[in-house]
Coordinates of C-alpha atoms and ligand atoms in Angstrom, one line a residue:
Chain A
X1270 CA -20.8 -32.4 -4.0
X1271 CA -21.3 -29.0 -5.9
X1272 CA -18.6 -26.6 -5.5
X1273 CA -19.3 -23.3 -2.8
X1274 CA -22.5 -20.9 -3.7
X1275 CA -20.8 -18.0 -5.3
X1276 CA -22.2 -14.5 -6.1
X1277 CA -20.8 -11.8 -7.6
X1278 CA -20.0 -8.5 -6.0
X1279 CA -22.4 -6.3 -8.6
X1280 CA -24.4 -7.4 -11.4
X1281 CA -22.1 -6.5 -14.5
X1282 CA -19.4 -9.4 -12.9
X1283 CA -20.1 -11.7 -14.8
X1284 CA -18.6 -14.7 -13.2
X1285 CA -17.7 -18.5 -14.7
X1286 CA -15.1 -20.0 -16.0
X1287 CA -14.5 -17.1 -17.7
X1288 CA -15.5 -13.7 -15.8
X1289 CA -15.6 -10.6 -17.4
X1290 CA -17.8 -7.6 -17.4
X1291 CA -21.3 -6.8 -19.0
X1292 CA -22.3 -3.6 -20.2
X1293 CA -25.3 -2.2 -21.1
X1294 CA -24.7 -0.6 -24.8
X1295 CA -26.9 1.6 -26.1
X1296 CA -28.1 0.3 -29.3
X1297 CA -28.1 4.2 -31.3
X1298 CA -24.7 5.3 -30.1
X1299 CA -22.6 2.6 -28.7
X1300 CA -22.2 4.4 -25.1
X1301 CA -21.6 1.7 -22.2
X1302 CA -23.0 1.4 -18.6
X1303 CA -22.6 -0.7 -15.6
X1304 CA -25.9 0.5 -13.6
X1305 CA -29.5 -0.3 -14.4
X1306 CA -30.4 2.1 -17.0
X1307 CA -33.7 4.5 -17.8
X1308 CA -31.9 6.1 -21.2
X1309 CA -29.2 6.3 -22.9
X1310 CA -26.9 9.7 -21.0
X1311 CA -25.2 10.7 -24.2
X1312 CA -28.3 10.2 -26.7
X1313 CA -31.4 9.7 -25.1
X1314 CA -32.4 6.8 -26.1
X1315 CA -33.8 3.9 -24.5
X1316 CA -32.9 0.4 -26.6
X1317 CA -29.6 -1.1 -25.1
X1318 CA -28.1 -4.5 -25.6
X1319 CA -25.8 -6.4 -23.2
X1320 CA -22.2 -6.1 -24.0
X1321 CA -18.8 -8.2 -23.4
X1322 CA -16.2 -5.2 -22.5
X1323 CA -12.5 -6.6 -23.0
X1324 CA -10.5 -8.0 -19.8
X1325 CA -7.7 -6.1 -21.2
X1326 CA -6.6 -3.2 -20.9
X1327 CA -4.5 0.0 -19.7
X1328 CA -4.2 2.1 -16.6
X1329 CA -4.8 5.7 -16.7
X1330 CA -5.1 6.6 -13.8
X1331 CA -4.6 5.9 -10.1
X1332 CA -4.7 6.7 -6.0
X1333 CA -2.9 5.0 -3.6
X1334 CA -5.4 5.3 -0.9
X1335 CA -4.1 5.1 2.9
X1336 CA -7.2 6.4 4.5
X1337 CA -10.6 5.0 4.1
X1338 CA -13.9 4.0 6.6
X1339 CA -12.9 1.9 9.2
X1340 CA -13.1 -1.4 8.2
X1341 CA -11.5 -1.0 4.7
X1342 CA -8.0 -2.9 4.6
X1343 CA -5.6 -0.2 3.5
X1344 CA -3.7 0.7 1.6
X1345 CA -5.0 -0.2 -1.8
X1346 CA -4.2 1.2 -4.8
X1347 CA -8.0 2.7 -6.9
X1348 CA -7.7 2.3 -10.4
X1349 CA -9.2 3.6 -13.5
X1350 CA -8.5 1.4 -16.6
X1351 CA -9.7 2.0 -20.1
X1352 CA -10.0 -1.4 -21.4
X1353 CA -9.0 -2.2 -25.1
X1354 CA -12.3 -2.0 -26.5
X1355 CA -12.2 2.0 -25.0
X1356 CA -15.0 1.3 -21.9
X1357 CA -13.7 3.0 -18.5
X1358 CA -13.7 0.8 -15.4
X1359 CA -12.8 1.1 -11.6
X1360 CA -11.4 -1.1 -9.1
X1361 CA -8.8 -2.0 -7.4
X1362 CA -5.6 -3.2 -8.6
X1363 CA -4.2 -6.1 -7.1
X1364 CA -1.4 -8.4 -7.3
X1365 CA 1.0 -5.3 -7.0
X1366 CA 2.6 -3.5 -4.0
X1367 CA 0.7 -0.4 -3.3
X1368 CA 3.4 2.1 -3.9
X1369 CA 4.3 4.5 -6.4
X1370 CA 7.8 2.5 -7.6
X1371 CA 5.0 0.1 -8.7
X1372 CA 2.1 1.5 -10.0
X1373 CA 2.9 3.3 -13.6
X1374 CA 0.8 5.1 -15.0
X1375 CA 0.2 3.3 -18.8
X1376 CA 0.9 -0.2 -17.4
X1377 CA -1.1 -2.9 -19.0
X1378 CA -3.8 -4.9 -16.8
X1379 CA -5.7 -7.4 -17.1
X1380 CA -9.3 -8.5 -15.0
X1381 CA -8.8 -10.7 -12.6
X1382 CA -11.3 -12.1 -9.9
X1383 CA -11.4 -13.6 -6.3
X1384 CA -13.2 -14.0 -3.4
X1385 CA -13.5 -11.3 -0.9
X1386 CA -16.4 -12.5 1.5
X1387 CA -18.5 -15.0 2.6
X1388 CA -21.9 -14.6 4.1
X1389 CA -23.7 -16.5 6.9
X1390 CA -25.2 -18.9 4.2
X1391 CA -21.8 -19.8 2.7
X1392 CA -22.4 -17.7 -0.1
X1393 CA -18.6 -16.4 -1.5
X1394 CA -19.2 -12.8 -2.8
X1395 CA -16.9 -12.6 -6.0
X1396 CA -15.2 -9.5 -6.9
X1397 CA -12.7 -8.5 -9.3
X1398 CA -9.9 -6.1 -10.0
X1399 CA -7.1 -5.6 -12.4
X1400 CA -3.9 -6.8 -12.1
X1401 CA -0.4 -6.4 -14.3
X1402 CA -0.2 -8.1 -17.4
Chain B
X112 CA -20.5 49.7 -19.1
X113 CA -23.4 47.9 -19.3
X114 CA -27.1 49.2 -17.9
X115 CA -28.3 46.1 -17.1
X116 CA -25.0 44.8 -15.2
X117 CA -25.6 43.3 -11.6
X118 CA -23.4 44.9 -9.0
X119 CA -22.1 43.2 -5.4
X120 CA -23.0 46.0 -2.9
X121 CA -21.9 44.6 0.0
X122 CA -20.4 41.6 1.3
X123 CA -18.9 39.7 4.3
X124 CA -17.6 36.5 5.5
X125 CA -16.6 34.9 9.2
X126 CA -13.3 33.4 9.5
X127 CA -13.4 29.9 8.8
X128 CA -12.9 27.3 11.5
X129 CA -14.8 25.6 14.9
X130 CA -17.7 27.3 16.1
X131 CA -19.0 25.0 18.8
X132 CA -21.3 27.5 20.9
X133 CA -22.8 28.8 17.7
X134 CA -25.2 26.7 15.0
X135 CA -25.4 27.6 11.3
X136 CA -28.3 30.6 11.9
X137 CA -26.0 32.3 14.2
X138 CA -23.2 32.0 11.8
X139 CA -25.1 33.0 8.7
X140 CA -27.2 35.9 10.4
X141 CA -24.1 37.4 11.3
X142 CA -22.6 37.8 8.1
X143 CA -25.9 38.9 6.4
X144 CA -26.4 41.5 9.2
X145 CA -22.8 42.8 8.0
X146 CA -23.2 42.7 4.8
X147 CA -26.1 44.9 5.3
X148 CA -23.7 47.4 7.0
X149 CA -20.8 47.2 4.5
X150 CA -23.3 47.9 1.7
X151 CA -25.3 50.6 3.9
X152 CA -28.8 49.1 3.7
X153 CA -31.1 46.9 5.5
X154 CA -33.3 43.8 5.4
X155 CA -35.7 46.3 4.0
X156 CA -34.0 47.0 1.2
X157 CA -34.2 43.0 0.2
X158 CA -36.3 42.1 -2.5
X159 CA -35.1 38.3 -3.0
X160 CA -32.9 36.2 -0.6
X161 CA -31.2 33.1 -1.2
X162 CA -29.7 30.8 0.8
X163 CA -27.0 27.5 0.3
X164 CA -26.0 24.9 3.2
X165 CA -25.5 21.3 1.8
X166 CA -26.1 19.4 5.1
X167 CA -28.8 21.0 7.2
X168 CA -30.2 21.8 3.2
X169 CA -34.1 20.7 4.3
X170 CA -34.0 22.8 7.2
X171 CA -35.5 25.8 5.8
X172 CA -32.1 27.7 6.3
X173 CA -32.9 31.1 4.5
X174 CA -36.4 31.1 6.9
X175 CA -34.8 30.9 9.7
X176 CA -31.5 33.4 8.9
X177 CA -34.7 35.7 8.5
X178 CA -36.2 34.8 11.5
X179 CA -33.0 36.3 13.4
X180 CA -32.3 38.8 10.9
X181 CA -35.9 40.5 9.8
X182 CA -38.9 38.5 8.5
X183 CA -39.9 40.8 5.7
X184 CA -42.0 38.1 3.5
X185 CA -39.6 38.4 0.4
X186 CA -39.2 35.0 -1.8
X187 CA -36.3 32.7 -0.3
X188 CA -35.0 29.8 -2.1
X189 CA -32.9 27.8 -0.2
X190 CA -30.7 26.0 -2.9
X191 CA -28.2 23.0 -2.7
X192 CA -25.6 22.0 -5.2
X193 CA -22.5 20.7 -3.4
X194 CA -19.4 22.3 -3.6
X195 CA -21.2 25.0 -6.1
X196 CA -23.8 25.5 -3.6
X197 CA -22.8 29.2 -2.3
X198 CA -22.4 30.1 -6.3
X199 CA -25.6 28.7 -6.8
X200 CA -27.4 30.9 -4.0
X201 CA -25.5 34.1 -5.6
X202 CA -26.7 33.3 -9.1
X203 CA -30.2 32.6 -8.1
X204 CA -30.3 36.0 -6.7
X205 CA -28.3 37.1 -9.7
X206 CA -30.8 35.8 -11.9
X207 CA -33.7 37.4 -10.1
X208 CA -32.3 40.9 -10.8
X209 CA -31.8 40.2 -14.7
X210 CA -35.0 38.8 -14.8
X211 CA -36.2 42.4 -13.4
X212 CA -38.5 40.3 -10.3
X213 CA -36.1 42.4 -7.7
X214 CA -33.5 44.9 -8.2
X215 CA -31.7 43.7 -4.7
X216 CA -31.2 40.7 -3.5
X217 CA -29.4 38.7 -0.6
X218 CA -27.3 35.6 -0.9
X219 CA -26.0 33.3 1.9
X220 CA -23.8 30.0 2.1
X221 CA -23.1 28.9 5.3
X222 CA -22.1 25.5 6.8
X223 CA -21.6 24.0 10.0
X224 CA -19.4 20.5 9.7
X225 CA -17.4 20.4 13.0
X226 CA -14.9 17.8 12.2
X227 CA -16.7 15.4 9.7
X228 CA -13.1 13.6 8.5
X229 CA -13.3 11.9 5.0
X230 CA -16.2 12.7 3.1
X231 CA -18.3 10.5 0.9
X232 CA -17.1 6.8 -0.1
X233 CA -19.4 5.3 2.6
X234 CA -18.9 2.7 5.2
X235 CA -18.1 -1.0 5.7
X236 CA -21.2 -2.9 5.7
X237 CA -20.9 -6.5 5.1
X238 CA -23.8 -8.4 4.4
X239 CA -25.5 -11.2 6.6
X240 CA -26.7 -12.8 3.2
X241 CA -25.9 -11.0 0.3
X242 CA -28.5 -9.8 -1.8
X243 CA -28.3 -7.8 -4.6
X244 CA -29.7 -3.7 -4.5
X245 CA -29.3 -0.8 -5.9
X246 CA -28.8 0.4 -9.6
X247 CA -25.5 -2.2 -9.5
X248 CA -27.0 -4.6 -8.1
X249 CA -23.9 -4.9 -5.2
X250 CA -24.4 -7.4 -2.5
X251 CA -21.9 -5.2 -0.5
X252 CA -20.3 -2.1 0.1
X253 CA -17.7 -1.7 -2.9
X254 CA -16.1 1.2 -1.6
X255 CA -12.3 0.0 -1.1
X256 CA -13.2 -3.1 -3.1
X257 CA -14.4 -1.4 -6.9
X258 CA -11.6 1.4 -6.4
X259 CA -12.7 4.5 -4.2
X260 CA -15.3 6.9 -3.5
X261 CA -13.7 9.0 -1.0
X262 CA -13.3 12.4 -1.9
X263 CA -9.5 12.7 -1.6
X264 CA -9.3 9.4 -3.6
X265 CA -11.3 10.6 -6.5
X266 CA -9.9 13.8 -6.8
X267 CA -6.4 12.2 -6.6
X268 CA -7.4 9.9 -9.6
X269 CA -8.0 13.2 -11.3
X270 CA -5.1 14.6 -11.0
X271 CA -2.8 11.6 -12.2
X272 CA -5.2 11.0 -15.0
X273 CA -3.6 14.8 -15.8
X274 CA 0.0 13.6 -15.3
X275 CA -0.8 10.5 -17.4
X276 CA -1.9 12.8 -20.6
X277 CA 0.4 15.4 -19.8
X278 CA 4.7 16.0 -19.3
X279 CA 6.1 17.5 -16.1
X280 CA 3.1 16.6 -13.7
X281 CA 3.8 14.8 -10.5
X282 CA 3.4 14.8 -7.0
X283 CA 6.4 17.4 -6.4
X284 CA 3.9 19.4 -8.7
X285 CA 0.7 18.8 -6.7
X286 CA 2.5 19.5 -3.8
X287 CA 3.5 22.8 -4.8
X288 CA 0.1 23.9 -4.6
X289 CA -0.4 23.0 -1.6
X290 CA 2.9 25.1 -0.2
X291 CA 1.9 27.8 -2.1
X292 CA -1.6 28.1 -0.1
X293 CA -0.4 27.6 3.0
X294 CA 2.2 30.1 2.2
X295 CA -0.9 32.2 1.3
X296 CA -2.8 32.1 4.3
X297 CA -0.5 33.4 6.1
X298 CA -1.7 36.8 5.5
X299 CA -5.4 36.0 5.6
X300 CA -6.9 36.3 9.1
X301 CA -10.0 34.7 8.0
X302 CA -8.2 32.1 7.1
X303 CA -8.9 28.5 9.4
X304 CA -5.6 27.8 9.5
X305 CA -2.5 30.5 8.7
X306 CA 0.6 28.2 8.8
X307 CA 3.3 28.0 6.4
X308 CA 4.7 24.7 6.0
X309 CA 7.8 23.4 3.8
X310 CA 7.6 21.9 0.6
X311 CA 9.2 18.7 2.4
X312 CA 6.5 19.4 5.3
X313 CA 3.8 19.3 2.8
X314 CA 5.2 15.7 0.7
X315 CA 6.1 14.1 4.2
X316 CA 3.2 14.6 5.8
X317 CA 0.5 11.6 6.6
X318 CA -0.9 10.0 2.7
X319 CA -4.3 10.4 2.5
X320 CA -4.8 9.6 -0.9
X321 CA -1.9 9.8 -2.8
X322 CA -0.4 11.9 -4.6
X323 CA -2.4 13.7 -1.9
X324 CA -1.1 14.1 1.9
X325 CA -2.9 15.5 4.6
X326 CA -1.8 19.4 4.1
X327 CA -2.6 18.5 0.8
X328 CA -6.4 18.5 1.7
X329 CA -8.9 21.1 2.8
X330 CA -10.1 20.8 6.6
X331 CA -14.0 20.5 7.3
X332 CA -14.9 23.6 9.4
X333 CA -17.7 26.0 9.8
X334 CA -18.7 29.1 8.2
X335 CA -20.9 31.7 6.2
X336 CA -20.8 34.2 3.9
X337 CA -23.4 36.6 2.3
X338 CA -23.6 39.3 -0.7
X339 CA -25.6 42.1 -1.1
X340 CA -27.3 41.9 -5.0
X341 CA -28.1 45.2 -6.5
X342 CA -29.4 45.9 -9.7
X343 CA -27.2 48.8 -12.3
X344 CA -30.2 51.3 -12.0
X345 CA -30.8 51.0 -8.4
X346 CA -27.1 51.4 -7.7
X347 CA -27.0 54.4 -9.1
X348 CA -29.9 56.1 -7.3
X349 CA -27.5 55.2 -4.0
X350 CA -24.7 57.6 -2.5
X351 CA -21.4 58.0 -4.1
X352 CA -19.3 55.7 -1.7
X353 CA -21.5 52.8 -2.0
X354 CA -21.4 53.4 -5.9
X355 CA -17.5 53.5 -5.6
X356 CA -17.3 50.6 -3.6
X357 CA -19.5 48.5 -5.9
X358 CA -18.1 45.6 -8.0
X359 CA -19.5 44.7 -11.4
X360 CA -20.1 40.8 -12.1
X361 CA -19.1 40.7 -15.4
X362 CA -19.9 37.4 -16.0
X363 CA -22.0 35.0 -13.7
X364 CA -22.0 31.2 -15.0
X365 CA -23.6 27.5 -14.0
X366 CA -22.6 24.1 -15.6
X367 CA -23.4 21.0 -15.0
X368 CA -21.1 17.8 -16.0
X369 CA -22.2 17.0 -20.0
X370 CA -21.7 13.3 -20.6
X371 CA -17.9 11.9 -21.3
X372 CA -17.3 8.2 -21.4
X373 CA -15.8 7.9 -18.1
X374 CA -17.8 9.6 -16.3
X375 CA -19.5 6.7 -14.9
X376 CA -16.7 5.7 -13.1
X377 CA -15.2 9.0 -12.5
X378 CA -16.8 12.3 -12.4
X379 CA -15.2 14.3 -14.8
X380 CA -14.6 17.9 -13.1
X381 CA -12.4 19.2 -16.1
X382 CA -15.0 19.8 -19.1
X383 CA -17.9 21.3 -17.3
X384 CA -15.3 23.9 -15.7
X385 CA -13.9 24.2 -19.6
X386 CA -17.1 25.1 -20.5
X387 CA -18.2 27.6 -17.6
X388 CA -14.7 29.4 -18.1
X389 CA -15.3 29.5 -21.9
X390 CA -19.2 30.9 -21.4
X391 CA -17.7 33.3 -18.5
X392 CA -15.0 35.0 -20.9
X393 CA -17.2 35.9 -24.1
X394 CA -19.7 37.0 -21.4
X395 CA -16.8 39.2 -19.6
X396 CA -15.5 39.8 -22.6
X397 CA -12.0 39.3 -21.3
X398 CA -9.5 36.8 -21.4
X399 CA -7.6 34.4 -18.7
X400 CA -4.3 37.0 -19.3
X401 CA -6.9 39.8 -18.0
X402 CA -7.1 38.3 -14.4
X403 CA -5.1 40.0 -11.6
X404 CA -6.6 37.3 -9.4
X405 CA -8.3 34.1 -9.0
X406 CA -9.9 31.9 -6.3
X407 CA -10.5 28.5 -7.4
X408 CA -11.7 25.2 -6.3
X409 CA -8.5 24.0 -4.9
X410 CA -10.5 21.2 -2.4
X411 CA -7.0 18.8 -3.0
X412 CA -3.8 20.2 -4.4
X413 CA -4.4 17.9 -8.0
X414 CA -7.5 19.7 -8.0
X415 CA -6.1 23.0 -8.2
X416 CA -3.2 22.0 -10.5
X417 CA -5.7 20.6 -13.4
X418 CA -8.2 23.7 -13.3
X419 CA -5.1 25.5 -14.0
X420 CA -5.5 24.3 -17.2
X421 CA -9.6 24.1 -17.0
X422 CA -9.8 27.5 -16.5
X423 CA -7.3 28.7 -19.4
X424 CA -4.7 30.3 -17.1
X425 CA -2.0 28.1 -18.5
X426 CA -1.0 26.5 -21.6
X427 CA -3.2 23.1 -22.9
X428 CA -1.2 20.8 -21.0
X429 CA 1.0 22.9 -19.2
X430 CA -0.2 23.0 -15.7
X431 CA 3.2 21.4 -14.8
X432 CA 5.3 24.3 -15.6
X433 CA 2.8 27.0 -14.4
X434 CA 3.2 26.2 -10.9
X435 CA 6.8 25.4 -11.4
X436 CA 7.1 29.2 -12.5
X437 CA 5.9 30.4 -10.1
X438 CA 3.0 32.1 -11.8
X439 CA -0.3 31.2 -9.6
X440 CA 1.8 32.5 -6.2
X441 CA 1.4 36.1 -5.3
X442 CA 3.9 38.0 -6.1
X443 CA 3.8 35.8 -9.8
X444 CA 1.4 36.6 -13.1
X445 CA -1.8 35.2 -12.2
X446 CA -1.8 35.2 -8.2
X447 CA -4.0 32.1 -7.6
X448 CA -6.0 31.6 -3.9
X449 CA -4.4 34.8 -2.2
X450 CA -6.9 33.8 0.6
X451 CA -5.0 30.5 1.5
X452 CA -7.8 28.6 -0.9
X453 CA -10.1 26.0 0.6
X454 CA -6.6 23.8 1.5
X455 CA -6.0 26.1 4.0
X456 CA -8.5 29.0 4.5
X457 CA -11.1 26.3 4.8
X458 CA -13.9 24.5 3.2
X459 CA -16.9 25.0 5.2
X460 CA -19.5 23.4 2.0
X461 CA -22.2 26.1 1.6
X462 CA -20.1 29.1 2.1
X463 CA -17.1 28.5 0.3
X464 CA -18.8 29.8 -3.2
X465 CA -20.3 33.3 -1.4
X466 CA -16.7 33.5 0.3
X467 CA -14.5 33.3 -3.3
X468 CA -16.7 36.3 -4.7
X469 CA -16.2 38.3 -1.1
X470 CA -12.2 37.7 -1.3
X471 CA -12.2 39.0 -4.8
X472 CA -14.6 41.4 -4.4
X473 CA -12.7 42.8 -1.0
X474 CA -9.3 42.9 -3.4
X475 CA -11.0 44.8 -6.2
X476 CA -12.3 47.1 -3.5
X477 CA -8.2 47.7 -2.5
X478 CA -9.5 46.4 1.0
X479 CA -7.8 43.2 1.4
X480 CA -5.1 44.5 4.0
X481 CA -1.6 42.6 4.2
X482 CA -2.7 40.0 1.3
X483 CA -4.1 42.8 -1.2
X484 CA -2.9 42.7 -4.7
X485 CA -2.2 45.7 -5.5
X486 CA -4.1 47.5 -8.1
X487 CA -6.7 44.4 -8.5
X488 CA -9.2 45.5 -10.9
X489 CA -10.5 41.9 -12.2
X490 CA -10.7 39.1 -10.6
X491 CA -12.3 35.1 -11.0
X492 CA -13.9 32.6 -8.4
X493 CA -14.7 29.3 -9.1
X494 CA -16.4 26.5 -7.5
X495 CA -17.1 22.9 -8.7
X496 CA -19.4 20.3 -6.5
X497 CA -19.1 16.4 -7.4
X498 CA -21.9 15.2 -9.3
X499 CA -21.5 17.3 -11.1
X500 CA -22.0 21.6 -10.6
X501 CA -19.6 24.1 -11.5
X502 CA -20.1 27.8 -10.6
X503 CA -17.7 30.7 -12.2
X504 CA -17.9 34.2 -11.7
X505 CA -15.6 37.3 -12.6
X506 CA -15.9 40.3 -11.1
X507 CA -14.5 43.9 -12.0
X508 CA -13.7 46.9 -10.3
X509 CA -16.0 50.1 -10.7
X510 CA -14.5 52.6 -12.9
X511 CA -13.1 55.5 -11.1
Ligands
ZN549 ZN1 -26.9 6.5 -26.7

């Protein structure tokens, strides 16, 4: 029997036995993106090429957010990382209590992923977050 | 003084808070009617009129002002740009008196929000079958998922990416600001709320996003505010008072967020205000040490803290020990949001921008009652809308 239908959350999960994110790099001066791109912000140019950004990397900065839409489990800490390779990502991080004893700022993370729905087809939606290294 | 310097003439704000038996035309014909009196002209004198409101923005909301106030044919842009929206409508008009298209001009920001709670960050939509959309190609909402949207949340992750790069930033820091404002609007009867609270008040109350609490936030509300435009030559054609009462914009300035590699993720609300600050001080020709006041965005307390440093008014890095100093309070060096800021005098979107150049306009005028500052004679607003726009204007007293 093949294993559940999984998809991930947005297109720059990559996800497999090895998940990590895709950018899209532009090919004149290096500058990453995660959204579906018309030119380059930085240069404006339009050639990009698909790129691996590290799973590693550091946090730099964070909310511990109680209040969200209805609907959103909270609290959850929002991170912003800057991975090794110097590409800025946000998500969650997870695998860490969701108070300020335990979120330092500079701590090093590392991608993680894991299922966080399923729809009526049996599909898993995939996402990912960071997590202490 | 420069001959070709556009003056405010006249100006005028409601207080900010709940206006359920009046709608956004009520609200912003009101102030543009008094405005017309504080300046001593009419709808007649108006040669150009703009007007900002973020969410009834394609609702032809200068038209219909006029409609209540005198429908005179003059050119209206109605303009949106976020939190910069109310800057933007005073620089359009601004910019139509340089240009030499009007030599007077009106300018209105007003909002009606009732109690909206948490902006932006959207809602929990799960899919039936997930499919992919949008420029991410998500097959669900990420918000709460991918980190936040909300606006507390992102504003929050702006002010600990400060305390990451810099010493002596935390959230006693961040909630200093917030004491300080509601300290502030104490004496400001326009203000929505006029409460002082406790530093201990302030850190214990509900988490929102943190390091931001609840009184660490600005309320939604309802409001407006307008300014009268005049041109240098046609002020001085007008009677002595009005020419007294004038205020020079010495510098009137509009950025937009330049890329940065993070941006993406987070909008970056520090370099585009470094670089309207910058622009606004050779135009002024003055420096940060020059301001007797300043209103700034202060829509969380970490927002306030970091344009501390944005706008120049403390050492590179040292936002930290500026507030601990007790510099931006009122009675310290650079008194920052005498008016309560948007934390507690209130947030209403389109107005706020009009309503920072009224509360330094009405200081340099020596009008501002129990919360003047005494002997004002140049003064700074600033506004800055995610996405990014950041407005900046300094204003100077007339010479005697
Ligand atoms: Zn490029």
């Amino acid at each position: 029997m093949p294993s559940t239908q999984q998809v991930p959350i947005v297109d720059y999960l990559r996800i497999g036995a090895r998940p990590y994110l895709r950018a899209s790099e532009c090919g004149y001066c290096g500058a990453r993106y995660f959204d579906r791109r018309n030119a380059c912000a930085k240069c404006g140019r339009v050639e990009f090429k698909n790129a691996r950004v590290s799973n590693r990397g550091v946090l730099r900065s964070y909310s511990i957010v109680h209040r969200a839409a209805p609907g959103i489990p909270v609290p959850y800490v929002s991170a912003l990382v800057e991975t090794d390779d110097g590409t800025t990502v946000r998500s969650n991080l997870v695998d860490c209590p969701s108070d300020p004893d335990h979120v330092r700022l500079g701590m090093k993370v590392r991608l993680t992923t894991y299922v966080t729905g399923v729809d009526d087809a049996g599909t898993e939606c995939v996402a990912f977050g960071y997590r202490p290294a | 003084m420069a001959g070709d310097s556009v003056w405010v003439l006249g100006t005028s704000m409601t207080r900010f808070g709940r206006y359920p038996d009046l709608d956004a035309v009520d609200l912003g014909a009101r102030v543009c009617l008094e405005a017309f009196t504080d300046g001593g002209v009419t709808v007649h004198d108006m040669d150009v009129m703009a007007a900002g409101t973020l969410f009834q923005a394609n609702t032809s909301m200068g038209q219909r002002i006029q409609k209540q106030i005198g429908q005179t044919g003059i050119p209206v842009f109605n303009v949106t740009n976020a939190c910069a929206t109310g800057a933007t409508a005073i620089r359009t008009v601004y910019l139509a008196i340089k240009a030499g298209e009007a030599s007077m001009g009106l300018a209105v920001g007003v909002e009606q929000m009732g109690k909206m709670g948490l902006l932006a960050g959207g809602s929990k939509v799960e899919a039936n079958v997930y499919e992919p959309s949008g420029r991410f190609g998500a097959v669900t909402s990420v918000d709460g998922v991918l980190g936040t949207a909300t606006m507390p949340g992102v504003f929050a992750q702006a002010g600990m990416a400060y305390a990451y790069e810099n010493d002596g930033v935390g959230f006693e820091q961040f909630a200093k600001v917030a004491y300080k404002n509601h300290l502030h609007s104490t004496l400001n009867p326009l203000a929505q709320y006029q409460k002082e609270f406790s530093l201990e008040e302030v850190m214990d109350s509900p988490v929102q996003s943190y390091p931001n609490t609840l009184l660490m936030c600005c309320p939604t509300g309802d409001g407006a505010a307008a300014a009268i435009l005049v041109s240098e030559e046609r002020l001085r054609s007008m009677p002595k008072r009005a020419q007294k009462r004038a205020v020079r914009i010495a510098a009137s300035v509009l950025t937009s967020d330049p890329y940065v590699e993070s941006g993406q993720v987070q909008p970056d609300v520090n370099t585009l205000t470094r670089n309207a600050a910058s622009q606004a001080y050779e135009k002024a020709g003055i420096g940060p040490e020059d301001l007797d006041l300043v209103e700034l965005h202060d829509c969380f307390a970490t927002a306030e803290l970091i344009h501390y440093d944005n706008l120049g008014l403390c050492e590179r890095g040292g936002a930290g020990d500026f507030i601990d100093s007790g510099a931006p309070f009122r009675d310290g060096t650079t008194p920052v949001n005498v008016s309560g800021g948007l934390i507690s005098k209130g947030h209403p979107i389109g107005a706020t921008g009009v309503a920072n150049v009224f509360e330094v306009t009405t200081h340099l005028r020596g009008e501002a009652g129990d919360r003047q500052i005494k002997g004002a004679k140049v003064g700074l607003a600033h506004v800055i809308g995610l996405g990014s726009s950041c407005g900046i204007h300094i204003l100077e007293k007339a010479a005697a």
